[in-house]
Short mmCIF file of C-alpha atoms in Angstrom, two decimals:
data_model
loop_
_atom_site.label_atom_id
_atom_site.label_comp_id
_atom_site.label_asym_id
_atom_site.label_seq_id
_atom_site.Cartn_x
_atom_site.Cartn_y
_atom_site.Cartn_z
CA MET C 1 94.80 89.55 103.94
CA THR C 2 95.78 87.71 100.79
CA ASP C 3 97.49 88.81 97.59
CA THR C 4 95.92 86.49 95.07
CA ALA C 5 95.34 87.40 91.45
CA TYR C 6 92.00 88.64 90.31
CA THR C 7 90.72 86.33 87.59
CA ARG C 8 87.27 87.54 86.59
CA GLY C 9 86.98 89.38 83.28
CA THR C 10 89.58 89.80 80.59
CA ARG C 11 92.85 91.61 81.13
CA MET C 12 94.44 93.47 78.23
CA VAL C 13 97.72 95.34 78.50
CA PRO C 14 98.35 97.00 75.12
CA GLY C 15 102.08 97.54 75.49
CA LYS C 16 103.62 100.47 77.33
CA PRO C 17 102.81 103.69 75.46
CA PRO C 18 104.75 106.58 77.02
CA ASN C 19 102.74 109.15 78.88
CA SER C 20 103.29 111.77 81.55
CA LEU C 21 104.12 109.11 84.13
CA GLY C 22 105.64 106.45 81.92
CA LEU C 23 102.74 104.11 82.71
CA ARG C 24 100.88 101.33 81.05
CA MET C 25 97.20 101.75 80.36
CA GLU C 26 95.21 98.57 80.72
CA GLN C 27 91.64 97.42 80.80
CA ILE C 28 89.37 94.69 81.99
CA GLN C 29 86.00 93.50 80.79
CA LEU C 30 83.13 93.08 83.24
CA GLY C 31 79.99 91.81 81.55
CA ASN C 32 79.28 94.12 78.64
CA ILE C 33 81.42 96.95 80.02
CA THR C 34 85.05 97.72 79.33
CA ILE C 35 86.93 99.52 82.12
CA THR C 36 90.21 101.29 81.39
CA ARG C 37 92.40 103.07 83.92
CA VAL C 38 94.08 106.32 82.89
CA TRP C 39 96.55 107.82 85.35
CA GLU C 40 97.09 111.51 85.97
CA TYR C 41 99.44 111.28 88.96
CA PHE C 42 101.00 108.77 91.30
CA GLY C 43 103.15 109.47 94.32
CA SER C 44 103.33 111.39 97.55
CA VAL C 45 100.34 113.31 98.86
CA GLU C 46 102.70 114.96 101.36
CA MET C 47 100.92 113.53 104.39
CA THR C 48 101.95 110.93 106.92
CA PRO C 49 99.53 108.11 107.77
CA ALA C 50 98.88 109.75 111.14
CA THR C 51 97.82 112.98 109.43
CA PHE C 52 95.83 111.45 106.59
CA PHE C 53 94.18 108.75 108.73
CA PRO C 54 94.31 109.92 112.34
CA GLU C 55 92.04 107.10 113.53
CA ILE C 56 94.30 104.25 112.36
CA PRO C 57 96.85 103.11 114.99
CA LYS C 58 100.49 103.21 113.94
CA GLY C 59 100.77 99.48 114.58
CA VAL C 60 98.38 98.77 111.71
CA TRP C 61 100.72 100.55 109.29
CA ASP C 62 103.76 98.85 110.77
CA ASP C 63 102.14 95.42 110.45
CA GLY C 64 101.17 96.10 106.84
CA ALA C 65 104.42 97.69 105.68
CA SER C 66 105.44 94.64 103.63
CA TRP C 67 102.43 94.89 101.33
CA LEU C 68 101.54 98.59 101.62
CA SER C 69 104.92 99.74 100.32
CA PRO C 70 105.47 101.13 97.73
CA HIS C 71 102.02 101.35 96.17
CA PHE C 72 100.17 102.82 99.15
CA LEU C 73 102.92 103.96 101.50
CA ASP C 74 106.52 105.07 101.20
CA SER C 75 107.87 103.22 104.21
CA GLU C 76 111.22 105.05 104.08
CA THR C 77 109.70 108.51 104.39
CA ASP C 78 106.48 107.50 106.19
CA ILE C 79 104.43 109.35 103.59
CA VAL C 80 101.22 108.05 101.99
CA ASN C 81 101.34 107.35 98.26
CA SER C 82 98.19 107.82 96.22
CA ALA C 83 96.99 107.77 92.64
CA ILE C 84 94.93 110.30 90.75
CA GLN C 85 93.21 108.43 87.94
CA THR C 86 90.13 108.36 85.78
CA TRP C 87 88.16 105.23 85.05
CA VAL C 88 86.99 105.13 81.43
CA LEU C 89 83.91 102.98 80.90
CA ARG C 90 82.50 101.94 77.55
CA SER C 91 78.92 100.87 78.13
CA GLY C 92 75.93 100.67 75.83
CA GLY C 93 77.77 102.45 73.04
CA LYS C 94 78.70 105.38 75.27
CA THR C 95 82.02 106.57 76.64
CA ILE C 96 81.84 107.43 80.35
CA LEU C 97 84.50 108.99 82.58
CA VAL C 98 84.40 108.37 86.32
CA ASP C 99 86.04 111.38 88.03
CA THR C 100 88.35 113.77 86.23
CA GLY C 101 91.30 114.28 88.54
CA VAL C 102 93.09 117.54 89.27
CA GLY C 103 93.45 119.20 85.87
CA ASN C 104 96.06 121.53 84.44
CA HIS C 105 96.77 125.17 85.26
CA LYS C 106 94.44 125.25 88.27
CA GLU C 107 95.26 127.72 91.04
CA ARG C 108 95.15 125.79 94.31
CA PRO C 109 96.64 128.09 96.97
CA TYR C 110 95.74 125.82 99.88
CA ALA C 111 96.62 122.54 98.15
CA PRO C 112 100.02 123.23 96.58
CA VAL C 113 100.60 119.60 95.57
CA TRP C 114 97.74 120.04 93.06
CA SER C 115 98.45 123.61 92.00
CA ARG C 116 99.34 124.52 88.40
CA LEU C 117 99.90 120.96 87.21
CA GLU C 118 101.12 120.27 83.68
CA THR C 119 100.28 116.67 82.80
CA GLY C 120 99.59 114.85 79.56
CA PHE C 121 96.21 113.56 80.68
CA LEU C 122 94.32 114.43 77.48
CA ALA C 123 97.07 112.87 75.38
CA ASP C 124 96.77 109.76 77.51
CA LEU C 125 93.04 109.64 76.84
CA ALA C 126 93.79 109.99 73.13
CA ARG C 127 96.13 106.98 73.31
CA ILE C 128 93.18 104.79 74.27
CA GLY C 129 91.08 106.30 71.49
CA VAL C 130 89.13 108.88 73.50
CA ALA C 131 89.05 112.45 72.22
CA PRO C 132 87.25 115.11 74.30
CA GLU C 133 84.32 115.23 71.87
CA ASP C 134 83.88 111.43 72.16
CA VAL C 135 82.91 111.53 75.83
CA ASP C 136 79.18 111.12 76.42
CA ILE C 137 78.98 111.19 80.22
CA VAL C 138 81.23 112.52 82.97
CA ILE C 139 80.57 111.27 86.49
CA ASN C 140 81.87 113.30 89.41
CA THR C 141 81.45 111.01 92.41
CA HIS C 142 81.79 114.15 94.54
CA LEU C 143 83.12 117.66 94.02
CA HIS C 144 86.47 117.65 95.78
CA ILE C 145 89.53 119.22 94.20
CA ASP C 146 90.93 115.95 92.81
CA HIS C 147 87.72 114.66 91.20
CA VAL C 148 86.60 117.54 88.98
CA GLY C 149 89.76 119.17 87.63
CA TRP C 150 89.56 118.03 84.02
CA ASN C 151 85.90 119.02 83.87
CA THR C 152 87.30 122.20 82.33
CA TYR C 153 90.40 123.49 80.58
CA LEU C 154 91.84 126.95 80.18
CA ASP C 155 90.92 128.48 76.81
CA GLY C 156 92.73 131.80 76.73
CA ARG C 157 91.56 133.34 80.00
CA SER C 158 88.34 131.36 80.32
CA TRP C 159 87.54 127.98 81.82
CA VAL C 160 85.41 125.97 79.40
CA PRO C 161 84.08 122.38 79.47
CA THR C 162 86.75 119.92 78.36
CA PHE C 163 84.18 117.46 77.02
CA PRO C 164 81.83 119.52 74.84
CA ASN C 165 79.30 116.78 74.09
CA ALA C 166 79.11 115.25 77.57
CA THR C 167 76.48 115.37 80.25
CA TYR C 168 78.19 115.92 83.58
CA LEU C 169 76.47 114.01 86.37
CA MET C 170 77.00 115.83 89.68
CA PRO C 171 75.40 115.13 93.06
CA LYS C 172 73.09 118.04 93.83
CA ASN C 173 73.93 117.93 97.53
CA ASP C 174 77.59 118.50 96.75
CA PHE C 175 76.80 121.16 94.17
CA ASP C 176 74.87 123.09 96.78
CA PHE C 177 77.39 122.45 99.56
CA TRP C 178 80.44 123.64 97.61
CA ASN C 179 78.74 126.59 95.95
CA PRO C 180 80.38 129.53 97.77
CA GLU C 181 77.19 131.56 97.41
CA ASN C 182 75.56 129.24 99.96
CA GLY C 183 78.06 130.09 102.70
CA HIS C 184 78.78 126.57 103.99
CA LYS C 185 81.88 126.13 106.14
CA PRO C 186 83.44 122.79 105.19
CA LEU C 187 85.79 120.75 107.30
CA LEU C 188 88.22 121.08 104.43
CA GLY C 189 88.37 124.81 105.09
CA ARG C 190 89.90 126.59 102.11
CA GLY C 191 91.32 123.38 100.67
CA ASN C 192 88.71 123.39 97.92
CA GLN C 193 89.15 127.08 97.11
CA ASN C 194 88.58 128.01 93.44
CA VAL C 195 87.35 124.51 92.60
CA PHE C 196 83.68 125.40 92.22
CA GLU C 197 84.48 128.52 90.24
CA ASP C 198 86.89 126.98 87.73
CA SER C 199 85.78 123.33 87.48
CA VAL C 200 82.07 123.19 88.32
CA ALA C 201 80.34 126.50 87.57
CA PRO C 202 81.59 126.77 83.95
CA VAL C 203 80.07 123.38 83.12
CA HIS C 204 76.78 124.30 84.79
CA GLU C 205 76.66 127.65 83.01
CA ALA C 206 77.21 125.83 79.71
CA GLY C 207 74.05 123.79 80.38
CA GLN C 208 75.91 120.47 80.54
CA THR C 209 75.18 119.37 84.12
CA LEU C 210 72.56 117.00 85.42
CA LEU C 211 72.20 117.45 89.18
CA TRP C 212 70.80 114.26 90.67
CA GLU C 213 69.63 113.22 94.12
CA THR C 214 69.29 109.83 95.86
CA SER C 215 69.90 107.70 92.74
CA HIS C 216 70.28 107.95 89.00
CA GLN C 217 70.06 105.10 86.49
CA ILE C 218 72.58 105.69 83.71
CA ASP C 219 71.83 102.63 81.60
CA ALA C 220 70.78 99.03 82.09
CA ASP C 221 74.11 98.15 83.76
CA LEU C 222 75.15 101.31 85.63
CA ARG C 223 73.49 103.16 88.53
CA LEU C 224 74.56 106.03 90.76
CA ASP C 225 73.53 106.04 94.43
CA ALA C 226 74.03 108.56 97.19
CA ALA C 227 76.71 107.50 99.70
CA PRO C 228 77.09 110.53 101.97
CA GLY C 229 79.61 111.14 104.71
CA HIS C 230 82.89 111.92 103.01
CA THR C 231 81.01 114.87 101.56
CA PRO C 232 77.25 115.55 101.72
CA GLY C 233 76.82 114.41 98.13
CA SER C 234 79.37 111.60 97.89
CA SER C 235 78.15 108.81 95.65
CA VAL C 236 78.99 105.34 94.41
CA LEU C 237 78.59 103.89 90.94
CA THR C 238 77.34 100.32 90.82
CA LEU C 239 78.04 98.09 87.83
CA ALA C 240 75.86 95.02 87.34
CA SER C 241 76.38 93.43 83.93
CA GLY C 242 75.72 89.77 83.29
CA THR C 243 77.14 87.93 86.29
CA ASP C 244 79.81 90.55 87.00
CA ARG C 245 79.57 93.20 89.70
CA ALA C 246 81.69 96.21 90.66
CA VAL C 247 81.29 99.33 92.72
CA PHE C 248 83.23 102.54 92.16
CA VAL C 249 83.41 103.97 95.67
CA GLY C 250 85.11 107.32 95.11
CA ASP C 251 86.71 108.48 98.36
CA LEU C 252 84.91 106.13 100.72
CA LEU C 253 88.34 104.48 100.63
CA HIS C 254 91.58 106.37 100.06
CA ASN C 255 93.82 103.49 101.09
CA PRO C 256 93.34 99.71 101.40
CA VAL C 257 94.01 99.94 105.13
CA GLN C 258 90.45 101.29 105.37
CA ILE C 259 89.19 97.91 104.18
CA LEU C 260 90.90 96.33 107.18
CA GLU C 261 89.84 99.23 109.43
CA PRO C 262 86.41 100.27 108.05
CA ASP C 263 85.64 102.68 110.89
CA ALA C 264 88.72 104.76 110.12
CA ASN C 265 88.04 107.93 108.16
CA SER C 266 90.44 110.12 106.29
CA CYS C 267 90.99 113.61 107.65
CA PHE C 268 88.79 114.93 104.83
CA CYS C 269 85.47 113.34 105.80
CA GLU C 270 82.87 116.05 106.43
CA ASN C 271 80.57 113.86 108.54
CA PRO C 272 82.71 111.21 110.26
CA ALA C 273 79.86 109.15 111.73
CA GLU C 274 77.99 109.08 108.44
CA ALA C 275 81.17 108.20 106.53
CA ARG C 276 81.81 105.20 108.79
CA ALA C 277 78.26 103.90 108.40
CA THR C 278 78.31 104.36 104.63
CA ARG C 279 81.69 102.66 104.26
CA ARG C 280 80.52 99.62 106.20
CA GLN C 281 77.28 99.47 104.24
CA VAL C 282 78.99 99.66 100.85
CA LEU C 283 81.71 97.15 101.74
CA GLY C 284 79.12 94.76 103.15
CA ARG C 285 77.09 94.97 99.98
CA ALA C 286 80.24 94.39 97.90
CA VAL C 287 80.92 91.19 99.84
CA ASP C 288 77.35 89.98 99.40
CA ASP C 289 77.41 90.74 95.67
CA ASN C 290 80.98 89.50 95.10
CA ALA C 291 81.65 92.92 93.62
CA LEU C 292 85.02 94.36 92.71
CA VAL C 293 85.65 97.45 94.88
CA ILE C 294 87.18 100.27 92.82
CA PRO C 295 88.24 103.33 94.84
CA ALA C 296 89.34 106.56 93.21
CA HIS C 297 92.91 106.73 94.51
CA LEU C 298 94.40 103.27 94.92
CA GLY C 299 97.77 102.75 93.32
CA GLY C 300 99.02 99.24 92.79
CA HIS C 301 96.41 97.03 91.17
CA GLY C 302 93.76 99.70 91.67
CA ALA C 303 90.88 97.59 92.95
CA ALA C 304 90.13 94.57 95.10
CA GLU C 305 87.59 91.99 96.07
CA VAL C 306 86.78 91.93 99.77
CA VAL C 307 85.51 89.40 102.30
CA ARG C 308 84.28 89.71 105.86
CA ASP C 309 86.81 89.22 108.64
CA GLY C 310 84.87 89.18 111.89
CA ASP C 311 83.33 92.62 112.23
CA LYS C 312 85.83 94.03 109.74
CA PHE C 313 86.87 93.19 106.19
CA ALA C 314 89.87 91.71 104.40
CA ILE C 315 91.25 91.70 100.88
CA LYS C 316 90.43 88.53 98.99
CA GLY C 317 92.33 89.39 95.81
CA TRP C 318 93.56 92.26 93.68
CA ALA C 319 92.36 93.34 90.25
CA PRO C 320 94.74 92.73 87.34
CA PHE C 321 95.46 96.38 86.52
CA ALA C 322 99.21 96.82 86.17
CA PRO C 323 100.82 98.86 88.94
CA TYR C 324 102.82 101.95 88.20
CA THR C 325 106.46 100.94 87.85
CA GLY C 326 108.13 104.29 87.21
CA GLN C 327 109.53 103.03 83.94
CA GLY C 328 108.64 104.33 80.51
#
């Protein structure tokens, strides 16, 4: 693996405005599209590598400790570090959010690390010029707990859509799978409890959802495609603008070790065999297209270009997003 700088596009780091994590917000330009990263959380997910990624041998983590720590692994505690973040795209005159994190005030009895958060996420959006009413499209790559939270906010005692003018694009297969009325028994068990009721159903009842299947063309440069395995409706967002390419892969990758070990799933993948096949397919296409791979949860530089390495993959270079430093 290499740690070279990513040079495509334009990097802009507009100072260090204080937010809930004391982070910088920065953006890059790919073709006609501006991509800005807004953090909600960075740090421990309270799982060891062996728990989070049971299929990855310990030696892989030991060999990678020098570059995995601190952005992806706390080597002192042997706990995985992860980011919760939203990618803000400005494309074709529209403002688009890719995944909406955990959200505030949500009751998460079986995921205490995400329960009853109090973050300044909306203030952080405002600092890059995005008010809730400015958002045109919300993309939920899938409907797990940490991808839909800011779909809604608590207004008195009611959960209401956070982005009143937005169309929320949700994969129909995930909508059906996580709807408790359908009686599915997910691998995640009760880990997603309350999520459909407080972060999905209120948006649907407000008439703001578009449930899509197989693929959905957003505009001339952006397309959603089904990428099942992690969940039945998991999806990827492909950007093709001018000569630039990127793919937002959601939770196909939680950690860059899965680029080096593409057959290794997280413990949250509903269909392990399908997840492996999808991950290999998407990474292979990213190599062929020279596309920037943008997962949902990478800390550090947030995204990477990949190359083939035998029957696996390697990291060619990192994106220029500024890592979290812990300093305001």
